[in-house]
mmCIF file with all atom_site columns, C-alpha atoms in Angstrom:
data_model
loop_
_atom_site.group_PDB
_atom_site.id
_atom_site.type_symbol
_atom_site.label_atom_id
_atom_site.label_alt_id
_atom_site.label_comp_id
_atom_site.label_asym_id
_atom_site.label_entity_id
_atom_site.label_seq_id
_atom_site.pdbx_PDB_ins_code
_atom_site.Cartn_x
_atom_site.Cartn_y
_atom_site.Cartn_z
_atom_site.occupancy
_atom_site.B_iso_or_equiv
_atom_site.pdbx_formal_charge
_atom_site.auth_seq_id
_atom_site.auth_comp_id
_atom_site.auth_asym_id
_atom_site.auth_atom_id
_atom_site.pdbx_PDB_model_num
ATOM 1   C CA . UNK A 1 1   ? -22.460 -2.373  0.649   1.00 91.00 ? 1   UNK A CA 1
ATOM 2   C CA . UNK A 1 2   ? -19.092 -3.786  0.058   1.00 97.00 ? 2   UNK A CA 1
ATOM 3   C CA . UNK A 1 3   ? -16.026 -2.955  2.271   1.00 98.00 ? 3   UNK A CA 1
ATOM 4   C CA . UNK A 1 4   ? -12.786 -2.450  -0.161  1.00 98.00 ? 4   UNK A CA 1
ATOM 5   C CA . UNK A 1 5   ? -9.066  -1.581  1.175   1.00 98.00 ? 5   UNK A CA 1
ATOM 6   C CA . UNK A 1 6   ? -6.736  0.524   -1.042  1.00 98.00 ? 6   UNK A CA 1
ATOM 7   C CA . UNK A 1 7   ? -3.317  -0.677  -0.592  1.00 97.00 ? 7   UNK A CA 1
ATOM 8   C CA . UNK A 1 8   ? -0.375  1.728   -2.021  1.00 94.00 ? 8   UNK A CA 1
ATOM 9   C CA . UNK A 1 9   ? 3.298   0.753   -1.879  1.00 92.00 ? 9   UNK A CA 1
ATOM 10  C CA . UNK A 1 10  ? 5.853   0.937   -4.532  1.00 92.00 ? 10  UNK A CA 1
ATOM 11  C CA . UNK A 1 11  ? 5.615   -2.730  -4.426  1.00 95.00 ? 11  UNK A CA 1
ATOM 12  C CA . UNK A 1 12  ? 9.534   -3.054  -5.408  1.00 94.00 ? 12  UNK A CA 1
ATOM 13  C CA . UNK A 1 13  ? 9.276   -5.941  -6.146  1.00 96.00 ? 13  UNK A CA 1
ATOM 14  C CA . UNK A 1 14  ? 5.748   -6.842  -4.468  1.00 96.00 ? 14  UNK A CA 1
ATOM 15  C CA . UNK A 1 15  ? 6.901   -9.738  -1.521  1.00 94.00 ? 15  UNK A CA 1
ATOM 16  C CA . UNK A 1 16  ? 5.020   -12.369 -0.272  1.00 94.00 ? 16  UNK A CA 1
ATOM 17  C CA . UNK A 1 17  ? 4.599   -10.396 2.838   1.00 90.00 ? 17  UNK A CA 1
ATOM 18  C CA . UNK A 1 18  ? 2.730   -7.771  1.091   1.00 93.00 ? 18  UNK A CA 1
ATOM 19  C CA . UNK A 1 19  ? 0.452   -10.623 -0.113  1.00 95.00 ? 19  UNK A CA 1
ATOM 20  C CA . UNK A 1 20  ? 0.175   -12.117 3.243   1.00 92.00 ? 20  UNK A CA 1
ATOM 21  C CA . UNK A 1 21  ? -0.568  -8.744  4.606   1.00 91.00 ? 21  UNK A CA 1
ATOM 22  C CA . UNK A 1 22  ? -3.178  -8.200  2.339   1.00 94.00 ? 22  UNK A CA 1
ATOM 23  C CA . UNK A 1 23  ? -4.803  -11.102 3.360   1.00 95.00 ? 23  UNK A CA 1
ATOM 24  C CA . UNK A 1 24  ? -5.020  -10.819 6.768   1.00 93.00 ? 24  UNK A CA 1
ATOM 25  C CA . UNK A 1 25  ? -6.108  -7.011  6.789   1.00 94.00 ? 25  UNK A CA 1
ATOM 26  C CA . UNK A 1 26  ? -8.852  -8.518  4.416   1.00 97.00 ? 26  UNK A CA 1
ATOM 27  C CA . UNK A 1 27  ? -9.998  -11.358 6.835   1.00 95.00 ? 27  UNK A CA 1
ATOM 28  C CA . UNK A 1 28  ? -9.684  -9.179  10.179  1.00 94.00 ? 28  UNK A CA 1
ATOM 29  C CA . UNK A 1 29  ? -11.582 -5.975  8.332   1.00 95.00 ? 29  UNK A CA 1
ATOM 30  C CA . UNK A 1 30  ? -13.791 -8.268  6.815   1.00 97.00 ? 30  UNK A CA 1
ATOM 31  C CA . UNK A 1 31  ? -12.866 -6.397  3.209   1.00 98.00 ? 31  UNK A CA 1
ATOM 32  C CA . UNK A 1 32  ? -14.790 -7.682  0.103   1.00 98.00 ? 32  UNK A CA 1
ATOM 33  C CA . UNK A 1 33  ? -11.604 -6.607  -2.012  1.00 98.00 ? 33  UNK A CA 1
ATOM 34  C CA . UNK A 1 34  ? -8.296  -5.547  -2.176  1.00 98.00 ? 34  UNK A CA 1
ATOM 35  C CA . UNK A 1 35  ? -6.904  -2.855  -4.590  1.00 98.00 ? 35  UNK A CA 1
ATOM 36  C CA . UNK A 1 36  ? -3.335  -2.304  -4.773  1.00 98.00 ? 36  UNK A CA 1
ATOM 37  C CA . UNK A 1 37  ? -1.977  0.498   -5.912  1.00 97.00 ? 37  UNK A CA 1
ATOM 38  C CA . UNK A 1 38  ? 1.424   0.924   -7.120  1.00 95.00 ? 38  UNK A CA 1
ATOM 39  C CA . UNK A 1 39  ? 3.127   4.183   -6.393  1.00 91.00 ? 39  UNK A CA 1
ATOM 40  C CA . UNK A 1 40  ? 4.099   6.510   -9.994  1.00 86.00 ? 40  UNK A CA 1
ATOM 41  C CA . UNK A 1 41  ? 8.121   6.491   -10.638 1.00 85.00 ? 41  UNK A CA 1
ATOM 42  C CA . UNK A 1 42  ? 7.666   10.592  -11.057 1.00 81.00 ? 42  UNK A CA 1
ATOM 43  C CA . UNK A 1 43  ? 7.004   10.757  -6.931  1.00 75.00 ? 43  UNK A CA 1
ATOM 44  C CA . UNK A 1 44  ? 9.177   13.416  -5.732  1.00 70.00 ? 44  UNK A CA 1
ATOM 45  C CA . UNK A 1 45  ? 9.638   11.200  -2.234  1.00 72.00 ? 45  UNK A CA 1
ATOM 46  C CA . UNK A 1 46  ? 9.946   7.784   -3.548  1.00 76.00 ? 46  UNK A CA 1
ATOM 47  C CA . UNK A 1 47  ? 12.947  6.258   -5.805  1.00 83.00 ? 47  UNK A CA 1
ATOM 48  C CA . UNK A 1 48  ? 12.119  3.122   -8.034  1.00 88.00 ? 48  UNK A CA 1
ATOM 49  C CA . UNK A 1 49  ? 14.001  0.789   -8.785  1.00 91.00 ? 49  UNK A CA 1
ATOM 50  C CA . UNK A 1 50  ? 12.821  -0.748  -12.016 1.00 94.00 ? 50  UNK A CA 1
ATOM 51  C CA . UNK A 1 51  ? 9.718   0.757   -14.090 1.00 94.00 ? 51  UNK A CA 1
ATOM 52  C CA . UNK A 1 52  ? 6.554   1.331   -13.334 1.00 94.00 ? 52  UNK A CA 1
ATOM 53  C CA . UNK A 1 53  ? 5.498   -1.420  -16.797 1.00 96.00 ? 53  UNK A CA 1
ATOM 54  C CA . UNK A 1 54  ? 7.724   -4.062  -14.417 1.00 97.00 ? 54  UNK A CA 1
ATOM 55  C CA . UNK A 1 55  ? 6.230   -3.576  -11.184 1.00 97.00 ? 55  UNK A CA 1
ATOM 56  C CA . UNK A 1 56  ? 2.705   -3.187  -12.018 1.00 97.00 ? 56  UNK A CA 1
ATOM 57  C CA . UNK A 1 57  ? 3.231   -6.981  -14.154 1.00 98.00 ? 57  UNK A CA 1
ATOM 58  C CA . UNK A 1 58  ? 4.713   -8.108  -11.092 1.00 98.00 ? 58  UNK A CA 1
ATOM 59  C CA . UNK A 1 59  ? 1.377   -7.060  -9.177  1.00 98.00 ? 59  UNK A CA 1
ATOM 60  C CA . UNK A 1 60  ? -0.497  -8.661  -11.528 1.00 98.00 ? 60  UNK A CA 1
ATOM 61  C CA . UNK A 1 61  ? 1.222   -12.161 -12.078 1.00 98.00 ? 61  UNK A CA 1
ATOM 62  C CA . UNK A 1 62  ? 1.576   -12.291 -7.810  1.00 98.00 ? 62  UNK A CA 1
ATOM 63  C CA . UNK A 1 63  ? -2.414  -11.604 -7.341  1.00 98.00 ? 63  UNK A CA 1
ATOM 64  C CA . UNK A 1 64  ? -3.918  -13.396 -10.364 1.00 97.00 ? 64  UNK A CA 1
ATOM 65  C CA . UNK A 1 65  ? -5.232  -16.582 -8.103  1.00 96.00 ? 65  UNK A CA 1
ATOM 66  C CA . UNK A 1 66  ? -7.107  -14.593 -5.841  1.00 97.00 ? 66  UNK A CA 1
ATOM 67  C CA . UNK A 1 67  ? -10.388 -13.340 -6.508  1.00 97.00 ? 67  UNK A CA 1
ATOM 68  C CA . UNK A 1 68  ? -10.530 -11.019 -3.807  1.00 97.00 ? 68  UNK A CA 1
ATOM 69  C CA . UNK A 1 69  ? -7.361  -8.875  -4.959  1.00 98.00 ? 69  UNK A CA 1
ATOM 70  C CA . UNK A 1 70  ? -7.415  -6.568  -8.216  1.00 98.00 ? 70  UNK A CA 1
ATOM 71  C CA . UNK A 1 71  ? -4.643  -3.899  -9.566  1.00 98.00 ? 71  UNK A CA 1
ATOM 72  C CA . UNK A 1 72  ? -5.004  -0.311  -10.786 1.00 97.00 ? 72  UNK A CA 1
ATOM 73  C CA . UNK A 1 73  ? -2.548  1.915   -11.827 1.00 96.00 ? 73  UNK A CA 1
ATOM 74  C CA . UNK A 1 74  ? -4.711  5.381   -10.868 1.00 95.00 ? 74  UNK A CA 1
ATOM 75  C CA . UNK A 1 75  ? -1.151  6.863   -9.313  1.00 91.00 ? 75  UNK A CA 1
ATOM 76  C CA . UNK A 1 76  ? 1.029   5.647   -12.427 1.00 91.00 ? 76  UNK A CA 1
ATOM 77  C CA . UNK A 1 77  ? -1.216  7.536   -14.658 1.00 90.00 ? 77  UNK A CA 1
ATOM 78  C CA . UNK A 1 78  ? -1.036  10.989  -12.348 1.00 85.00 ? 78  UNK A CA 1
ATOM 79  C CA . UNK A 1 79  ? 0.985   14.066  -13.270 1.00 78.00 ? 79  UNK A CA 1
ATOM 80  C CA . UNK A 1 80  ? 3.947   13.889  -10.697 1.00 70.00 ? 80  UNK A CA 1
ATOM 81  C CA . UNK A 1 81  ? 2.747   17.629  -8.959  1.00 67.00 ? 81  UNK A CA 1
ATOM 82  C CA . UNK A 1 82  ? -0.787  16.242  -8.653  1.00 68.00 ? 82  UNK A CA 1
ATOM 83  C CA . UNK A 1 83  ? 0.253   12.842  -6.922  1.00 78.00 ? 83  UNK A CA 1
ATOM 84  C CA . UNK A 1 84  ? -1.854  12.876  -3.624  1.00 87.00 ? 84  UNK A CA 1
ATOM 85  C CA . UNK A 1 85  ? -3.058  9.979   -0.964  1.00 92.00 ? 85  UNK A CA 1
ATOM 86  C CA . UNK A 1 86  ? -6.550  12.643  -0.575  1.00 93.00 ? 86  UNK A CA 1
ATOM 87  C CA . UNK A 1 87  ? -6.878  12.959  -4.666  1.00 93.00 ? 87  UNK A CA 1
ATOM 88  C CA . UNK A 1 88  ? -6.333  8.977   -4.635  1.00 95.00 ? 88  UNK A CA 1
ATOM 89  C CA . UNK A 1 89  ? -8.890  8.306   -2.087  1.00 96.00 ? 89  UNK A CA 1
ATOM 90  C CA . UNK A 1 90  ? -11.447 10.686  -4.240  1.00 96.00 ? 90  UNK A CA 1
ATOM 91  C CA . UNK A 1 91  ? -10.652 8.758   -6.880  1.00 96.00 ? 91  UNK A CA 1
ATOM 92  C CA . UNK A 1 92  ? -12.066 5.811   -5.187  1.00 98.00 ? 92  UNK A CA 1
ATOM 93  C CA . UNK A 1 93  ? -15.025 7.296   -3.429  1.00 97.00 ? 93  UNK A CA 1
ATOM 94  C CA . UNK A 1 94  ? -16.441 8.330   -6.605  1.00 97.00 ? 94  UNK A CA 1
ATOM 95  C CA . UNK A 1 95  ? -16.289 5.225   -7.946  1.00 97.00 ? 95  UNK A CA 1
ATOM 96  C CA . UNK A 1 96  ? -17.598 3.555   -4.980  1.00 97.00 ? 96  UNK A CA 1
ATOM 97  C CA . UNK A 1 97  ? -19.762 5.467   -4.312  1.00 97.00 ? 97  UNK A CA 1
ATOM 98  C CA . UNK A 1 98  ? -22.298 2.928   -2.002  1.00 96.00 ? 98  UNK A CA 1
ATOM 99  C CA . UNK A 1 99  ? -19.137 1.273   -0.190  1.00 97.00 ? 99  UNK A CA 1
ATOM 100 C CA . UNK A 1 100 ? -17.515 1.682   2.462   1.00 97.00 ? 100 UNK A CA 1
ATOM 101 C CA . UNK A 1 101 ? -13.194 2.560   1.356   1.00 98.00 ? 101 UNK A CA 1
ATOM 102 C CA . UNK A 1 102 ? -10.700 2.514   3.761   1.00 98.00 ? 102 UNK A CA 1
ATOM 103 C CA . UNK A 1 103 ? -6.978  2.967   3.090   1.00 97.00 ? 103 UNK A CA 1
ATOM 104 C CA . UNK A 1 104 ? -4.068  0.580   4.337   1.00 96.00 ? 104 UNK A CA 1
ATOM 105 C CA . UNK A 1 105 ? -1.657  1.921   5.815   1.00 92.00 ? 105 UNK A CA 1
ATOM 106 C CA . UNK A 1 106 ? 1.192   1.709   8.773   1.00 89.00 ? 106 UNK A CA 1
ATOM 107 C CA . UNK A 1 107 ? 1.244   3.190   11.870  1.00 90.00 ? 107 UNK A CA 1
ATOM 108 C CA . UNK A 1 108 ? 4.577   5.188   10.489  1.00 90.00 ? 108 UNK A CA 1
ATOM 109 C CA . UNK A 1 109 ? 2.588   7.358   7.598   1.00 90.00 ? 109 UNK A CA 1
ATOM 110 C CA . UNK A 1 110 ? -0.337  7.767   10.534  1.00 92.00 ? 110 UNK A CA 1
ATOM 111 C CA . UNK A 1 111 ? 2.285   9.843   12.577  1.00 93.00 ? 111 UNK A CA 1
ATOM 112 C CA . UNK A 1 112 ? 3.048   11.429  9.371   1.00 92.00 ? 112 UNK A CA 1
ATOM 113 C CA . UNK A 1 113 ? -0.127  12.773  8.399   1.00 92.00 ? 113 UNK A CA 1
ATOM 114 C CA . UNK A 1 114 ? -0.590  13.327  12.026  1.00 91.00 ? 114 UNK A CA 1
ATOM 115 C CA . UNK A 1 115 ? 2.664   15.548  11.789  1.00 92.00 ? 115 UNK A CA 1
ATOM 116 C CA . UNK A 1 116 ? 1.249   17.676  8.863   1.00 88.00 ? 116 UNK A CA 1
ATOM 117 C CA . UNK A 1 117 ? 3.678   16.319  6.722   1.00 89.00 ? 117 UNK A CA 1
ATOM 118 C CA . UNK A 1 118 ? 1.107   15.125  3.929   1.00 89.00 ? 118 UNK A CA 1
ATOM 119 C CA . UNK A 1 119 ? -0.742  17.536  1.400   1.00 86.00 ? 119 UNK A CA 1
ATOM 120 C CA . UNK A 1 120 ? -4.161  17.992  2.654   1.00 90.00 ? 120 UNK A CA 1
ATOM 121 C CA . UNK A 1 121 ? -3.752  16.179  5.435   1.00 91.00 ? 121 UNK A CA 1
ATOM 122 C CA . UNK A 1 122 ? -6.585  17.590  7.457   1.00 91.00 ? 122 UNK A CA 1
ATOM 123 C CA . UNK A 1 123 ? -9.184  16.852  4.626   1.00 93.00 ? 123 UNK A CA 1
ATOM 124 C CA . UNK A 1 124 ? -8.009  13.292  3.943   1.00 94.00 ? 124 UNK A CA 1
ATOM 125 C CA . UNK A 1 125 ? -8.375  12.414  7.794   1.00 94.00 ? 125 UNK A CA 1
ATOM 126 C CA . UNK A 1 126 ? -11.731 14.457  7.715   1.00 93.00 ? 126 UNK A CA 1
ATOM 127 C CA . UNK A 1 127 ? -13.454 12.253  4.342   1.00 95.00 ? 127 UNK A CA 1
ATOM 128 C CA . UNK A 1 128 ? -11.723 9.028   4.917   1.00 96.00 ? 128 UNK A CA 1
ATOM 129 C CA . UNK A 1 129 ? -11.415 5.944   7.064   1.00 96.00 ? 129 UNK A CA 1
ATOM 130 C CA . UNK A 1 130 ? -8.326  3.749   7.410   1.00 96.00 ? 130 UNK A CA 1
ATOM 131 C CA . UNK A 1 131 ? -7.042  0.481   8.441   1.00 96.00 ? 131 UNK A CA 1
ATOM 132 C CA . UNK A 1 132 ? -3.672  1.145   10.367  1.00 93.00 ? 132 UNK A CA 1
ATOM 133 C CA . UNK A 1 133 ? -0.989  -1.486  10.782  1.00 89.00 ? 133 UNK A CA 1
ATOM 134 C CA . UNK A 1 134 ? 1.135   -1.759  14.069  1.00 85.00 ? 134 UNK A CA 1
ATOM 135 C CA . UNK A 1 135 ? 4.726   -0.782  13.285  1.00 84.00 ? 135 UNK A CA 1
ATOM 136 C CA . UNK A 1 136 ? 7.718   -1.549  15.893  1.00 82.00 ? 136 UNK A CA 1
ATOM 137 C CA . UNK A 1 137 ? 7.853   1.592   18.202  1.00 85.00 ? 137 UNK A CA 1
ATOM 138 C CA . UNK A 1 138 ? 5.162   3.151   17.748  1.00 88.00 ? 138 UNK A CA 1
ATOM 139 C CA . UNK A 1 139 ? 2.410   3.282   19.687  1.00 90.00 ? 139 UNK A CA 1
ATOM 140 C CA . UNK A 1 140 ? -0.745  4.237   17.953  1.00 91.00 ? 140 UNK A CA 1
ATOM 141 C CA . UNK A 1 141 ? -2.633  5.529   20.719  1.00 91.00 ? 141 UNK A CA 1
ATOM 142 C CA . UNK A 1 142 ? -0.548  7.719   21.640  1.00 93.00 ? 142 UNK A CA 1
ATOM 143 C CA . UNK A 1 143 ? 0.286   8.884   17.916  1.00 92.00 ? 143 UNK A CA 1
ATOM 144 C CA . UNK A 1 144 ? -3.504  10.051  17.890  1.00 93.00 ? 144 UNK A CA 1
ATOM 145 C CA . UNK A 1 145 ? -3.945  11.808  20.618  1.00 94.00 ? 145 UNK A CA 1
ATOM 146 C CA . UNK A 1 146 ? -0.836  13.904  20.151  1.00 94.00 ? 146 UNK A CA 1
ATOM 147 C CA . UNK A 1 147 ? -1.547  15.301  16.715  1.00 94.00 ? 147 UNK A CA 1
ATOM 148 C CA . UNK A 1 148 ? -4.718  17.789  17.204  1.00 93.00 ? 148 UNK A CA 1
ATOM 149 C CA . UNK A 1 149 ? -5.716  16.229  13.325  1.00 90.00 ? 149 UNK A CA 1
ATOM 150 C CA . UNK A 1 150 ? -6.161  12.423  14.456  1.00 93.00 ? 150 UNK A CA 1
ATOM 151 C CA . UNK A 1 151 ? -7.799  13.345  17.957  1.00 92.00 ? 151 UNK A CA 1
ATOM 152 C CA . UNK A 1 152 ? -10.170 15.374  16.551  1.00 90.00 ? 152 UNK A CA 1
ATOM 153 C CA . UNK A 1 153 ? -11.237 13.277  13.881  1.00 86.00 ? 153 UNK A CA 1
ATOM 154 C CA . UNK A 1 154 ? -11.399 10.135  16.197  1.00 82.00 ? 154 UNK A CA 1
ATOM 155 C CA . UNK A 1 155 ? -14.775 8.903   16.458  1.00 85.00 ? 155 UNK A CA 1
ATOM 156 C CA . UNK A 1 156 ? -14.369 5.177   16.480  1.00 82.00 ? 156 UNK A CA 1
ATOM 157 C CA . UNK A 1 157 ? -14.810 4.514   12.899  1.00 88.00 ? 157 UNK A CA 1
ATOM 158 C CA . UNK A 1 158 ? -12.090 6.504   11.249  1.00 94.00 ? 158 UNK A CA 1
ATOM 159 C CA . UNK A 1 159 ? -9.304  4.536   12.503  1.00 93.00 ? 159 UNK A CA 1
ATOM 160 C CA . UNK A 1 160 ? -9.466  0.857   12.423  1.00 93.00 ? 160 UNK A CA 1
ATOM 161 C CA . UNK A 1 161 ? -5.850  -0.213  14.298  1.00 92.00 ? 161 UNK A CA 1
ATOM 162 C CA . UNK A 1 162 ? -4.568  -3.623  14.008  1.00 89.00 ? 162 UNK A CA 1
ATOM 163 C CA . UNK A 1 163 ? -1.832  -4.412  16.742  1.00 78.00 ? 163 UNK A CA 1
ATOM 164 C CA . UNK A 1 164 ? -1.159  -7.851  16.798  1.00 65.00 ? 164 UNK A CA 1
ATOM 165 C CA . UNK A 1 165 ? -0.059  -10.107 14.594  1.00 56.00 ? 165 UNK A CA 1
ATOM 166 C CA . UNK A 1 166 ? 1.351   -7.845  11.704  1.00 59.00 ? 166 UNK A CA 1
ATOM 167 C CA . UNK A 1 167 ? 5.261   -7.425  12.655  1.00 55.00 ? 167 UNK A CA 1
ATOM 168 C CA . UNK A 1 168 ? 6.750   -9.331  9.295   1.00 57.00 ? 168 UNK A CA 1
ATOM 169 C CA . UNK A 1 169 ? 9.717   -7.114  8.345   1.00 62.00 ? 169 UNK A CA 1
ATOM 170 C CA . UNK A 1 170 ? 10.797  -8.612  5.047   1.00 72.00 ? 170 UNK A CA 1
ATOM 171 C CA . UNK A 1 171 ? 11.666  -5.636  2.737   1.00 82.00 ? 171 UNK A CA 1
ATOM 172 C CA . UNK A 1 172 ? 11.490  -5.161  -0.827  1.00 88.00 ? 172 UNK A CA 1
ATOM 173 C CA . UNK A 1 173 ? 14.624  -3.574  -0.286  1.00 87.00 ? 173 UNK A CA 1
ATOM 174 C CA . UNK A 1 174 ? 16.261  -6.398  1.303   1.00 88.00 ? 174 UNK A CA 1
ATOM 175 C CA . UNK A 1 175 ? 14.967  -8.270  -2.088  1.00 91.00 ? 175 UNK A CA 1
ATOM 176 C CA . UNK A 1 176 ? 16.529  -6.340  -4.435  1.00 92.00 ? 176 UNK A CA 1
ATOM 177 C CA . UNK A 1 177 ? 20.156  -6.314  -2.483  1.00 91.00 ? 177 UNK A CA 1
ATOM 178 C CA . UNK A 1 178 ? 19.822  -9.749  -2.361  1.00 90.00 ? 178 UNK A CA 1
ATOM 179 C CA . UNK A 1 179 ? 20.041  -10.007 -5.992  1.00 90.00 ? 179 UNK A CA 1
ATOM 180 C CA . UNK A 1 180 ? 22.409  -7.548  -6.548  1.00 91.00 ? 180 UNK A CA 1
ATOM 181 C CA . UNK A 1 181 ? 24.397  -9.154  -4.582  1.00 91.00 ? 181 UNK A CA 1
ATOM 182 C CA . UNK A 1 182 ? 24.007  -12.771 -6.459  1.00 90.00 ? 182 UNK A CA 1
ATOM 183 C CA . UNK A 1 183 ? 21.938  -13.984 -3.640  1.00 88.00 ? 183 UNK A CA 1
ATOM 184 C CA . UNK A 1 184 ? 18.828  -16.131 -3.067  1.00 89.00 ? 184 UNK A CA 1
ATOM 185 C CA . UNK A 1 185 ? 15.154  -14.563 -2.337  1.00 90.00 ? 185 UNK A CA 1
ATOM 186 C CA . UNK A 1 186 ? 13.791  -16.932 -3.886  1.00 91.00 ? 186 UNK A CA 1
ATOM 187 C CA . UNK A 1 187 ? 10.860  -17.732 -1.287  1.00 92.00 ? 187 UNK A CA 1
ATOM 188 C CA . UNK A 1 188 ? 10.379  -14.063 -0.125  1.00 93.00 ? 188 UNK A CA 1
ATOM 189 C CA . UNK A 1 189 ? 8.386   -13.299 -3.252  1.00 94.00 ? 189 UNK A CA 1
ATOM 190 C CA . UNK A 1 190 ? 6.030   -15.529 -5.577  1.00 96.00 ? 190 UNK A CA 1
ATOM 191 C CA . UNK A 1 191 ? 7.575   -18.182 -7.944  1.00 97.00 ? 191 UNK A CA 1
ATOM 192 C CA . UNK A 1 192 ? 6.189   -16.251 -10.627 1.00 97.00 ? 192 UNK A CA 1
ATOM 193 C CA . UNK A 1 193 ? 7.434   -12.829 -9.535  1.00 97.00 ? 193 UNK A CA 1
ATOM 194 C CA . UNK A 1 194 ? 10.732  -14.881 -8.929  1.00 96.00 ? 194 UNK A CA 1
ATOM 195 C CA . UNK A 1 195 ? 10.772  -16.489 -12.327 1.00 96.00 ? 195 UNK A CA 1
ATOM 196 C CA . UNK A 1 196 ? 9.498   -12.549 -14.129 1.00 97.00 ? 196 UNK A CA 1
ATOM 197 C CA . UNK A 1 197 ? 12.437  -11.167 -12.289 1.00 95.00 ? 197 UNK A CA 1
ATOM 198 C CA . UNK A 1 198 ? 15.325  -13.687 -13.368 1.00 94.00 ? 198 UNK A CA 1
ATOM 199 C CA . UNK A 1 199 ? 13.492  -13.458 -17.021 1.00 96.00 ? 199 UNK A CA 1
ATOM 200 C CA . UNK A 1 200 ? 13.680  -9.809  -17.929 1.00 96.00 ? 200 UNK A CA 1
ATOM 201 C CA . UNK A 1 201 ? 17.128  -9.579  -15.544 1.00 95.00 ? 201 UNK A CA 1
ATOM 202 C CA . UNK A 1 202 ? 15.595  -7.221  -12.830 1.00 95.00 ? 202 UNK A CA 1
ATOM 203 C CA . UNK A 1 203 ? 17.673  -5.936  -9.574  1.00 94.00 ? 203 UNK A CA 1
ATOM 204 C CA . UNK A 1 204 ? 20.891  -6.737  -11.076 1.00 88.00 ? 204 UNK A CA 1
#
């Protein structure tokens, strides 16, 4: 049985924190793989910033020397009204059907779901685990116990919550205003990300 994390973000551009992220979640979880998952342009809560064709090859050229990291583009290939963390995580458990899938997440879209605020948010807490990364000011505990849907689906093995060690802050974001502005990222993302985003004139 093989232990794989799903890792969604709009990866805008991806950073060498994501990687670096990745990487620890898969040493600390003892994870067999790592699939990220880029997020589709056509969701209604997220704006991109350069097409999905662009990011996912940016994925791809920043995870190509590690053998425990793969790609898929599931979410890209979704109809924008059926977009949805619990169809995604399905999608997965179908496929892996003898392994144990968690999704990555951090401890912001835990009070989230906790909050009701994602579709199906009962049943995805219910059929899934997940690997939940410490974000500044929030306390994880505490975000559990106060939403009825995380306390009651608390049994020790839902939630796997990783506290220390995880407090990076290097947006993509920050990335992209950096060259906007004419500035120099260089060594906040992978040479070859760099070198694909100079190339096809990216951020500008």
């Amino acid at each position: 049985m093989a232990r794989i994390g799903i890792y969604g973000s709009s990866f805008d551009p991806i950073t060498n924190v994501h990687l670096w992220t990745a990487s620890t979640i898969a040493h600390r979880c003892k994870l067999d793989k790592v699939i990220f998952l880029p997020c589709s342009s056509q969701r209604q809560d997220k704006q991109m910033h350069v097409s999905d064709e662009h990011r996912i090859n940016m994925v791809r050229i920043a995870i190509e020397d590690n053998n425990k990291f793969e790609v898929d583009d599931f979410e890209m290939n979704q109809l924008a009204w059926e977009i949805a963390t619990y169809k995604t995580m399905k999608h997965f458990r179908e496929i892996y059907t003898n392994d144990e899938v968690y999704f990555i997440m951090g401890a912001d879209l835990l009070v989230d779901i906790g909050e009701g605020k994602w579709k199906r948010a009962k049943e995805l807490i219910r059929e899934n685990k997940f690997i939940v990364m410490a974000r500044d000011g929030i306390n994880m505990l505490s975000a559990i116990s106060k939403s009825p849907t995380l306390r009651n689906a608390d049994d020790g093995h839902t939630f796997h919550l990783i506290d220390k060690g995880l407090a990076m802050e290097i947006s993509s974001s920050y990335i992209r205003e950096e060259f906007k502005m004419g500035g120099e990222p260089r060594y906040l993302i992978p040479d070859k990300v760099y070198d694909y985003i100079r190339v096809n004139h990216l951020y500008k």
